[in-house]
Coordinates of C-alpha atoms and ligand atoms in Angstrom, one line a residue:
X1 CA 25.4 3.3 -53.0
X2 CA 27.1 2.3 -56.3
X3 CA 25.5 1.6 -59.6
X4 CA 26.6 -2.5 -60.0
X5 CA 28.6 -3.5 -63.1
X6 CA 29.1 0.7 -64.1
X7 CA 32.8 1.9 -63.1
X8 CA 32.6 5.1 -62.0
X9 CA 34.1 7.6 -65.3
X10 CA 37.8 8.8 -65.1
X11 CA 39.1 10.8 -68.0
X12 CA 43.2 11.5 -67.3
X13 CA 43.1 14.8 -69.5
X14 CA 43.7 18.3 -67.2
X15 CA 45.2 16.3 -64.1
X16 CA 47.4 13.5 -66.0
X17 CA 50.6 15.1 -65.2
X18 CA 49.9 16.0 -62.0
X19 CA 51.4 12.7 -60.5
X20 CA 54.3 13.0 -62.5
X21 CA 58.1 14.0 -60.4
X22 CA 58.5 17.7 -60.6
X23 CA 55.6 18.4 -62.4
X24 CA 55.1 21.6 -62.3
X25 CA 59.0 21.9 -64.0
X26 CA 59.5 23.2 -67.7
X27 CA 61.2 19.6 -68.0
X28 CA 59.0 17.5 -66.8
X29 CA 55.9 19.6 -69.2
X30 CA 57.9 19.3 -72.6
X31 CA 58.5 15.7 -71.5
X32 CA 54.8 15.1 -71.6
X33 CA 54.0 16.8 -74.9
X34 CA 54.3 20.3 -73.0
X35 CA 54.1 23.4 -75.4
X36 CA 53.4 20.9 -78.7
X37 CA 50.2 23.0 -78.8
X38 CA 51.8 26.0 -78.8
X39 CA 53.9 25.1 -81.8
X40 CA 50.6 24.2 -83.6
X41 CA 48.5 27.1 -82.5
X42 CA 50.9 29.9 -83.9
X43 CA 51.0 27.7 -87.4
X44 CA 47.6 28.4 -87.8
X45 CA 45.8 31.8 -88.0
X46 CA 43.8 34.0 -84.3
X47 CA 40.5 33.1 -86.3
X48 CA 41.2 29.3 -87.0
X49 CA 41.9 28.9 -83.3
X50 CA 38.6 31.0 -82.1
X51 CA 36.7 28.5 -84.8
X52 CA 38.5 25.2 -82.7
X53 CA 37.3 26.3 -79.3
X54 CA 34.1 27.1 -80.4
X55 CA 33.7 24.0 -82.2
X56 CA 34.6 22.1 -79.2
X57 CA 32.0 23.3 -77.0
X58 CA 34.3 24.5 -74.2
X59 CA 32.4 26.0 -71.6
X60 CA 33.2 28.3 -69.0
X61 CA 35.2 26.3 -66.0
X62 CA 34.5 28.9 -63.4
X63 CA 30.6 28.4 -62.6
X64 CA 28.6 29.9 -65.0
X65 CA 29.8 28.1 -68.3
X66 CA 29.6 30.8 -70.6
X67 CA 30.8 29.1 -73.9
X68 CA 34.4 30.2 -74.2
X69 CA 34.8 30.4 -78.1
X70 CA 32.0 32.4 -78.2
X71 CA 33.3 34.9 -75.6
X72 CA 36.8 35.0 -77.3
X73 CA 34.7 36.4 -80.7
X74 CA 33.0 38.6 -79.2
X75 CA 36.6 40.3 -79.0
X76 CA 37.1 43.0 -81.6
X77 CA 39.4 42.0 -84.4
X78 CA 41.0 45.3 -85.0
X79 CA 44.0 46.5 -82.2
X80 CA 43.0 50.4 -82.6
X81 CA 43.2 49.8 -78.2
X82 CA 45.6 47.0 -76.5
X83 CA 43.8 43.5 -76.2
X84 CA 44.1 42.1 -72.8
X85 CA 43.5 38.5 -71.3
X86 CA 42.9 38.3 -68.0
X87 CA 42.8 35.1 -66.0
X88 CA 41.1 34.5 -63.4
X89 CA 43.0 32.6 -60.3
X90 CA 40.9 34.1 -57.4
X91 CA 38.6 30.9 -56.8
X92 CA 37.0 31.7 -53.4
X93 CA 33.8 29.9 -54.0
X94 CA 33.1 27.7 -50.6
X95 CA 34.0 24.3 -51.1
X96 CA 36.0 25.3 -54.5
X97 CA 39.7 24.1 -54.8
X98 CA 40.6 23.0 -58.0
X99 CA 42.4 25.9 -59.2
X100 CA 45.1 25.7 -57.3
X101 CA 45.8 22.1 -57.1
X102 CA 45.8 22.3 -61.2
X103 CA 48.5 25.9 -61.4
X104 CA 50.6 23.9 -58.3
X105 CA 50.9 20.7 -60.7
X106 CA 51.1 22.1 -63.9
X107 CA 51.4 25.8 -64.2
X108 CA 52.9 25.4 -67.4
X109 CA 49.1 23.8 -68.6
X110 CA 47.7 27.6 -67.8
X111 CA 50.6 29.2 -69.3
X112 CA 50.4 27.6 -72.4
X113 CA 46.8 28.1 -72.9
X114 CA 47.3 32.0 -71.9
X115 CA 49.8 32.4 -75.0
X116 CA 47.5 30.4 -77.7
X117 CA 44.3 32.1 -75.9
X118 CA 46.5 35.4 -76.2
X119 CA 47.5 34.8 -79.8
X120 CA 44.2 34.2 -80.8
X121 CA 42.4 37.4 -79.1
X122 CA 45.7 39.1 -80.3
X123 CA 47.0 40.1 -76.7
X124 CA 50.0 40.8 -76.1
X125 CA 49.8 41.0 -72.3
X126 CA 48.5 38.5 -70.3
X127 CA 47.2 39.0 -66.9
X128 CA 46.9 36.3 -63.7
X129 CA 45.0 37.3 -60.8
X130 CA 45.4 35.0 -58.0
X131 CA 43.9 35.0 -54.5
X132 CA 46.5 36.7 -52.1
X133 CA 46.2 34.0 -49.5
X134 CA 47.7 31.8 -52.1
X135 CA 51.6 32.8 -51.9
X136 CA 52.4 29.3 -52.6
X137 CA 50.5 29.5 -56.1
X138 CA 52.0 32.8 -56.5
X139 CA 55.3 31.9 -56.4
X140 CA 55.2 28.5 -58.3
X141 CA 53.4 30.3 -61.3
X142 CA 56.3 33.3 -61.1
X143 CA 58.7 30.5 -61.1
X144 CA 56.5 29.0 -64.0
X145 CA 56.6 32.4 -66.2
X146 CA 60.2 32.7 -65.6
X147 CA 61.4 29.0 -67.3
X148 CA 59.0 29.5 -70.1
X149 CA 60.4 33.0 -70.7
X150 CA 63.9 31.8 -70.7
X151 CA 62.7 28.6 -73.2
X152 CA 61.4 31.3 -75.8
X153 CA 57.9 30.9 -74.8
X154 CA 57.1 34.3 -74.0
X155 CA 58.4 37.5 -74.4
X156 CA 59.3 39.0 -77.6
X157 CA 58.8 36.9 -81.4
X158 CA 57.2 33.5 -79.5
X159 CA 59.0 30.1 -81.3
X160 CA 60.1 32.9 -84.2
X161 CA 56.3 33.6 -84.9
X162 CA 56.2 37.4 -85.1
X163 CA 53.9 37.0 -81.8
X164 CA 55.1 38.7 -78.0
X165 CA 53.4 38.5 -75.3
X166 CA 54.6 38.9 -71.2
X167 CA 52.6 37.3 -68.2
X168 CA 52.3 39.3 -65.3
X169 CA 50.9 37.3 -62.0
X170 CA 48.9 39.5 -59.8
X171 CA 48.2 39.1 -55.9
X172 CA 44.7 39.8 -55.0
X173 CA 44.0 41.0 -51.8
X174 CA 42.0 37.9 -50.3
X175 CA 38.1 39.7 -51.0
X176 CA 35.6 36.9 -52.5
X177 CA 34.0 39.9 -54.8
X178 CA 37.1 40.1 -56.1
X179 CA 36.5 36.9 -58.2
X180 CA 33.2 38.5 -60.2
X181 CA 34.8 39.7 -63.1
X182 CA 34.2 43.4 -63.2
X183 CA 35.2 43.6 -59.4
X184 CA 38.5 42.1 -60.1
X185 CA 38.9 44.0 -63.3
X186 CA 39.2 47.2 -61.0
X187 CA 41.3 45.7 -58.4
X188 CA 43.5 45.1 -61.2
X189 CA 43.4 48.8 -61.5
X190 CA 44.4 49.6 -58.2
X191 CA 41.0 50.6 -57.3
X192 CA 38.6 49.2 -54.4
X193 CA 36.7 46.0 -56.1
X194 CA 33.2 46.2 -56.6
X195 CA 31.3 44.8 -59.7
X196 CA 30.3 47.1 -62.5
X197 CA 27.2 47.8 -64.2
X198 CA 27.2 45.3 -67.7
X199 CA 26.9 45.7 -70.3
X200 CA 29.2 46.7 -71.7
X201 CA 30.8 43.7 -71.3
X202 CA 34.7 43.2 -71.1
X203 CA 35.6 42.3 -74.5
X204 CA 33.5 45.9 -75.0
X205 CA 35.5 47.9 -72.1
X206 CA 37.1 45.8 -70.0
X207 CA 40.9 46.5 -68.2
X208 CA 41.1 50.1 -68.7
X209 CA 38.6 50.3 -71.0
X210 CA 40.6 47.6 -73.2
X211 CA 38.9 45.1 -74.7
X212 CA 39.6 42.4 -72.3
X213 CA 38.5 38.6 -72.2
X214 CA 38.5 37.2 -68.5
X215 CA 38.7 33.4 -68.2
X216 CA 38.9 30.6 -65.5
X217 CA 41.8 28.9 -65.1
X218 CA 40.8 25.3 -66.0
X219 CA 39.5 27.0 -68.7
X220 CA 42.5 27.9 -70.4
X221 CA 44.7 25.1 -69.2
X222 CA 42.2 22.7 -71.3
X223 CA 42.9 25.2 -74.4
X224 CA 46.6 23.1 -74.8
X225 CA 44.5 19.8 -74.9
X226 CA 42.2 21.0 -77.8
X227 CA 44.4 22.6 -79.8
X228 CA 46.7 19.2 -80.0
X229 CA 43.2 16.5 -79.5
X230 CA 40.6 18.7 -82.0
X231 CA 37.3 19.4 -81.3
X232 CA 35.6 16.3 -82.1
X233 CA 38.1 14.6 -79.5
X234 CA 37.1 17.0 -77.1
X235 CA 33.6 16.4 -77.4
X236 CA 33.8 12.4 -77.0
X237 CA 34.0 13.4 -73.7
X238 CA 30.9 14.7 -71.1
X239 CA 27.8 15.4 -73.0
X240 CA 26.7 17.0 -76.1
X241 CA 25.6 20.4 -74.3
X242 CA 28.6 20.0 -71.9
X243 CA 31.8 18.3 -73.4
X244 CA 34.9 17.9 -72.1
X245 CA 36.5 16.7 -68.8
X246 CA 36.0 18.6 -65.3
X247 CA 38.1 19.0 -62.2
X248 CA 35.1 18.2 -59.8
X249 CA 36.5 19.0 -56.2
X250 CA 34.9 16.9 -53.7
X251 CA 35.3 17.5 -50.0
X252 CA 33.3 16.9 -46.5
X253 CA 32.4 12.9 -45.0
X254 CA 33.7 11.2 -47.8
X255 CA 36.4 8.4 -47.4
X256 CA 39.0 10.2 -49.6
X257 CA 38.7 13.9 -50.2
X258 CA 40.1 15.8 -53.5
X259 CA 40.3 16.6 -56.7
X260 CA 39.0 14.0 -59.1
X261 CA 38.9 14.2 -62.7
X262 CA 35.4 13.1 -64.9
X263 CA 33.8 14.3 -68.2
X264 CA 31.1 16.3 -67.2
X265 CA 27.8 14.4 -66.7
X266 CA 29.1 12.1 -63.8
X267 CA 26.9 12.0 -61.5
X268 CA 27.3 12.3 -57.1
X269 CA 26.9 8.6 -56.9
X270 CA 30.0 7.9 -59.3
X271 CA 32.0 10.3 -57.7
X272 CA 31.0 8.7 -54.6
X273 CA 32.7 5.4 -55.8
X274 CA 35.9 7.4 -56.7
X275 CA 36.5 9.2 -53.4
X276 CA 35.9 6.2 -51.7
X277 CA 32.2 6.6 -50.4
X278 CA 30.7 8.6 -47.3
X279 CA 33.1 8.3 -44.4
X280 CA 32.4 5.2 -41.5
X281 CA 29.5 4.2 -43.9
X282 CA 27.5 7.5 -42.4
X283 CA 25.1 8.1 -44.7
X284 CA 24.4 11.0 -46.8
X285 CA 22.2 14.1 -45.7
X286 CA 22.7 17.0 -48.1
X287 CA 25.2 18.1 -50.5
X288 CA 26.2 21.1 -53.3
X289 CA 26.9 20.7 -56.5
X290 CA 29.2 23.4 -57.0
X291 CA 29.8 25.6 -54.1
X292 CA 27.8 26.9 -51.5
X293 CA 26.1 29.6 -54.3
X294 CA 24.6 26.7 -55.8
X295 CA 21.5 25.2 -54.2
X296 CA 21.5 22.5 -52.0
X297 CA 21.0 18.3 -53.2
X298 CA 19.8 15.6 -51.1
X299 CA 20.3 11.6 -51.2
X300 CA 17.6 12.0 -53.8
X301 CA 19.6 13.4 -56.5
X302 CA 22.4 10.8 -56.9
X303 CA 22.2 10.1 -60.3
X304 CA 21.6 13.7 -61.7
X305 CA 24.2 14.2 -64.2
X306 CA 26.4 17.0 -62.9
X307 CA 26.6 18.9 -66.4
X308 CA 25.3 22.5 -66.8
X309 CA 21.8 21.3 -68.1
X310 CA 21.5 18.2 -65.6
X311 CA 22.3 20.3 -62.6
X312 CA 19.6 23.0 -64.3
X313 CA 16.9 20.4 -64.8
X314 CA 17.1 19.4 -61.3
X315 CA 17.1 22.5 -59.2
X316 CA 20.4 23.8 -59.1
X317 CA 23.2 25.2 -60.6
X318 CA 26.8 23.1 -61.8
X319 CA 28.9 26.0 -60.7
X320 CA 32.5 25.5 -59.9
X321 CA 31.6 21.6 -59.1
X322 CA 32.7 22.2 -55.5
X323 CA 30.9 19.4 -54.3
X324 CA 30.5 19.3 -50.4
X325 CA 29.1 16.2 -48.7
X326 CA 27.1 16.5 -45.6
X327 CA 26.2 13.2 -43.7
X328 CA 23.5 12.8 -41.2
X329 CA 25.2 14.4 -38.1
X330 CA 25.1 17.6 -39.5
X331 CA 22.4 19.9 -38.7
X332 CA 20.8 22.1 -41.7
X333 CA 20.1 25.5 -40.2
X334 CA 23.6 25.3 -38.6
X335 CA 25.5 25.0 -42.2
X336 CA 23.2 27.6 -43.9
X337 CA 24.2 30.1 -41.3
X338 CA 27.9 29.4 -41.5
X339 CA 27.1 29.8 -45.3
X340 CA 25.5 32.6 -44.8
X341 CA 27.9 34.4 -42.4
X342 CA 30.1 34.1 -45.0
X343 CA 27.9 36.3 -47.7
X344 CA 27.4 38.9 -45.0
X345 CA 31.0 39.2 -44.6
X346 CA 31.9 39.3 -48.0
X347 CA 29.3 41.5 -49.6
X348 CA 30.7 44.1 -50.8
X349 CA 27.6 46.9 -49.8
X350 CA 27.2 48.1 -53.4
X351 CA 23.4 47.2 -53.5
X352 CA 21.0 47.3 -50.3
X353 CA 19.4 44.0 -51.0
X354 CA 22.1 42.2 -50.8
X355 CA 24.3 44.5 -48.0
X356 CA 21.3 45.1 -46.0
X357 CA 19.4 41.2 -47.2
X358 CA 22.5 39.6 -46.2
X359 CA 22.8 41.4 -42.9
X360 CA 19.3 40.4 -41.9
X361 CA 20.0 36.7 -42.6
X362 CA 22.5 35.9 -40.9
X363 CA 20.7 37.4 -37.8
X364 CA 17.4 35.6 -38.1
X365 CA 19.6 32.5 -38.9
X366 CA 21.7 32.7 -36.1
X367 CA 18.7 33.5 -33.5
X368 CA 17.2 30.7 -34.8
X369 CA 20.2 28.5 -34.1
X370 CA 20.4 29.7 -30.5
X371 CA 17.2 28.4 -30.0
X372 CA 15.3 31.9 -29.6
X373 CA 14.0 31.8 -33.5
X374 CA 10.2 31.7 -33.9
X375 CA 7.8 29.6 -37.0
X376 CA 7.1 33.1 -38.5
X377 CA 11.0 33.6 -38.8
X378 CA 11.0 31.0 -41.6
X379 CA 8.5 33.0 -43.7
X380 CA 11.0 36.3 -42.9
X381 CA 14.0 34.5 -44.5
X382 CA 11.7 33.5 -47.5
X383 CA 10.8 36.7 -47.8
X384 CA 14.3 38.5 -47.9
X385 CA 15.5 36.2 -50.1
X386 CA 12.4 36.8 -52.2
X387 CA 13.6 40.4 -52.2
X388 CA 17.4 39.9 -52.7
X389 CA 17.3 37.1 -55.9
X390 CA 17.1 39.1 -59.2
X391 CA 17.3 42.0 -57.1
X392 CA 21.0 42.3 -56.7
X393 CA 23.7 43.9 -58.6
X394 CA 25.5 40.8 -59.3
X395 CA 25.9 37.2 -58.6
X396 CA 26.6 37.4 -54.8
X397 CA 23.3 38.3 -53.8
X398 CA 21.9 35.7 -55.7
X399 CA 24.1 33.0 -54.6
X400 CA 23.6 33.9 -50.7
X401 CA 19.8 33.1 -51.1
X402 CA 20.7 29.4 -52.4
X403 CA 21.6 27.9 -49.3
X404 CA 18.5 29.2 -47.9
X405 CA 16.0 28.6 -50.0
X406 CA 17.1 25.1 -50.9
X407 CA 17.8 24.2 -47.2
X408 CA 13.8 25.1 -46.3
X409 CA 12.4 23.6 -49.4
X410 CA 14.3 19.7 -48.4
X411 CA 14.8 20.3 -44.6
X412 CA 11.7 22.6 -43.7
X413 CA 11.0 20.4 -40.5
X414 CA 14.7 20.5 -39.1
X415 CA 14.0 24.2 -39.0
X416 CA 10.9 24.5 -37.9
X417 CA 11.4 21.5 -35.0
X418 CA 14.4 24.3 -33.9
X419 CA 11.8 27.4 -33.3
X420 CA 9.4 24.9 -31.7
X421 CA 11.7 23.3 -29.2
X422 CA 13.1 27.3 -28.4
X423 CA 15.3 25.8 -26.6
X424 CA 18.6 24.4 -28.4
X425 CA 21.4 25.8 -27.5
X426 CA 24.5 26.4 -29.7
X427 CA 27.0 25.1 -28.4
X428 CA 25.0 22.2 -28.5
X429 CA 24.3 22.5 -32.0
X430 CA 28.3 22.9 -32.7
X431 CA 28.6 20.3 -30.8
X432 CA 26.6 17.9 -32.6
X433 CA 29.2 19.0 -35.9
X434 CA 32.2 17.7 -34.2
Ligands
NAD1 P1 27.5 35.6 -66.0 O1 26.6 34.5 -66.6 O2 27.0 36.9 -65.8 O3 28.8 35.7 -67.0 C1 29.6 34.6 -67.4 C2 30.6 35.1 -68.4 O4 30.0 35.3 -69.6 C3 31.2 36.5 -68.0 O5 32.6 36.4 -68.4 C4 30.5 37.5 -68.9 O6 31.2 38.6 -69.2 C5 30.1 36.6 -70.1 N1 28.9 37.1 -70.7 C6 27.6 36.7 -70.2 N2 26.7 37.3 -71.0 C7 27.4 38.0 -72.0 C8 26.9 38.7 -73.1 N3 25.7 38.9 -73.4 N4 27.9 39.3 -73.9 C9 29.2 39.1 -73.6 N5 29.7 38.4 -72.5 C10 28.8 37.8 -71.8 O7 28.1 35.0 -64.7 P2 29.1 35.6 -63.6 O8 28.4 36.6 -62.8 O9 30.4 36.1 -64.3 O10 29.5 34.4 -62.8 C11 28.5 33.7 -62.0 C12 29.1 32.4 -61.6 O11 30.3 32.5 -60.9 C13 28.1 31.5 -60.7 O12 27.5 30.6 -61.5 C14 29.1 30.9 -59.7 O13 29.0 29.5 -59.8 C15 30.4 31.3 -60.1 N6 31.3 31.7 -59.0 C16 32.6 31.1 -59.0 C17 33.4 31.4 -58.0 C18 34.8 30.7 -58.0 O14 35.5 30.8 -57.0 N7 35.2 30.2 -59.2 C19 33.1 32.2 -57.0 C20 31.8 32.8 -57.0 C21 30.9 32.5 -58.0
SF4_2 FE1 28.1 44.0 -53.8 FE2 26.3 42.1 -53.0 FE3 25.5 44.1 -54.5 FE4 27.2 42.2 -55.5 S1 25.1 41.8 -54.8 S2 27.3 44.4 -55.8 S3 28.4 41.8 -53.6 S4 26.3 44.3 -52.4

């Protein structure tokens, strides 16, 4: 399973305080070269630090890896309205957890990277929007915001520079729409989330019709690490298209589950080696390579480079590099209709294809698990998916066909051999995932 005489890639950049005593303390971060970026940033000029981040080829952490220089232009460089930056915390994605492991560790990572990304859209109020269910995180990055206010690091005339800015962490109310953009820009607002129509874009009308630049969080905690390494530093990392390091989140029957830190390009069969390979030796069935909106891999793709243009070239999607491991016990029509129970639930009914798509799914899906599914009901599901990609009013709809379509196109036979047989049960099936 692993590639002889090639150790598998590490690069100790976003997660190398995280082992640290108290990391997550104001002490502990200016020990370990904490808010030295900062102190650079505001030396230089809002343009020179849009120019860096370009230059380095950052790329959106949060799935769709929209470069992030790029998006920080594209705000307006007058302040005829307030500027805001929004960040966000909401990570829902199935199988996604690296956002807050990283604001746990080192929340003072994100909240420097919110005052230089601030500074350089010329914001002067920061927000973070952070999944409800996360009171933990919540608390820890109030905690955070509190010692870096008291250390001069927000609030009025930053370090003496002229620049103010306040952080205000906001608790989201535990809906996965809430994490598209535009649907958490009006939950900010106090309204019932549901995407908007784009364009405009936010830096156009975003939070209250405020420009507005909404960013991941590992995003903006590797702003810090750019502004003090450069851009060509940066780019030594991952691959030309891609640089930089990733958080890649690995979870399911591997040996050691977690967060693992690699420049982007590493592929499933080197992050294998680091989490200690499939668990008991079971071998490998199916697996995502960033979340459950991205479609499905098999023991086949091993060695695709898990970068936005590798993941592309091979089928899928990078996404939020949530990457769930399957092994051979698991049955394939089974996990797509946990998957897609999940869509169902969380659509937010805006659209019909994907309120009405994603109801009709989950049905055929979960007659067909109960054994009472026919052939024909394979062509069904084709068909509604056929009808809900592109279709949709955002992303959702398209990542609840993923699952799907990918889980036919490997594992066509497990799903016929269940309408054939008619007669698996499912509590049999659940059984079988124990
Ligand atoms: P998108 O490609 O529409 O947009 C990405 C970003 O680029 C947005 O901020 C958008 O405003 C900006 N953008 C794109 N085109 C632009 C333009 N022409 N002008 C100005 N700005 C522009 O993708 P999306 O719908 O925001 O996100 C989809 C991704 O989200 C999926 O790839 C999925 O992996 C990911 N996702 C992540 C989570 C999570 O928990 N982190 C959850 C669900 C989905
Ligand atoms: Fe809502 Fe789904 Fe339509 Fe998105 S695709 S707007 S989640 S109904």
């Amino acid at each position: 399973m692993t590639t002889p005489n090639k150790p598998a890639p590490v690069t100790p950049v976003l997660t190398k305080r995280w082992l640290s005593p108290q990391s997550w303390s104001i002490k502990t971060y200016e020990q370990l070269e904490g808010y030295t970026a900062l102190r650079k940033a505001l030396k230089g000029t809002p343009e020179q630090l849009v120019q860096l981040v370009k230059d380095s080829g950052l790329r959106g952490r949060g799935g769709a890896g929209f470069p992030a220089g790029i998006k920080w232009s594209f705000m307006p460089q007058n302040e005829d309205k307030p500027h805001y930056l929004v960040i966000n915390a909401d990570e829902g994605e199935p199988g996604t957890c690296k956002d807050i492991p990283l604001m746990m560790a080192d929340p003072h990572s994100l909240i420097e990277g919110c005052v230089i990304a601030s500074y350089a859209m010329r914001s002067h109020h920061c927000f973070i929007y952070v999944r409800g269910e996360a009171l933990h995180c919540i608390r820890r990055l109030n905690a955070a915001v509190r010692e870096a206010h008291a250390a001069g690091y927000l609030g009025k005339d930053i370090l003496g520079s002229g620049f103010d800015l306040e952080i205000t962490v906001h608790a989201g109310a535990g809906a996965y729409i809430c994490g598209e953009e535009t649907a958490l820009l009006d939950s900010l607002e106090g309204r019932r989330g549901q995407p908007r129509l784009k364009p405009p874009f936010p830096a156009a009308a975003g939070l209250y019709a405020a420009p507005t630049t909404v960013n991941n969080v590992e995003t903006i905690a590797s702003v810090p690490f750019i502004v003090n390494g450069g851009s060509d530093w940066f780019r030594t990392m991952g691959t030309a298209k891609s640089p930089g390091p990733k958080i890649y989140s690995i979870s399911g029957h591997v040996e050691k589950p977690g967060q693992y830190e690699a420049p982007l390009g590493t592929t499933l069969r080197e992050l294998l080696e680091l989490a200690g390979g499939m668990k008991d030796g079971i071998p490998l069935k199916f697996w995502t390579p960033g979340g459950s909106s991205t479609p499905m891999f098999t023991a086949e793709h091993l060695d695709v480079p898990l970068d936005f243009e590798g993941a592309a070239e091979a089928g899928s999607m990078l996404g939020t590099t949530a990457v769930m491991v399957f092994n051979e016990t698991v049955s394939v029509p089974w996990a797509v209709m946990k998957w897609t129970e999940f869509y169902e639930h969380e659509s937010c009914g805006k659209c019909t294809p994907c309120r009405e798509g994603t109801y009709w799914l989950a049905g055929i899906l979960q007659r067909m698990v109960e054994g009472h599914g026919t052939p024909a009901d394979i062509d069904t599901l084709l068909d509604i998916c056929d009808n809900i990609l592109g279709r949709s009013f955002c992303a959702l709809g398209d990542g609840a066909v993923s699952p799907i379509t990918s889980g036919i196109k490997y594992f066509r036979d497990e799903f016929l051999a269940l309408c054939e047989k008619n007669r698996v049960g499912a509590h049999a099936l659940a059984g079988a995932q124990s």
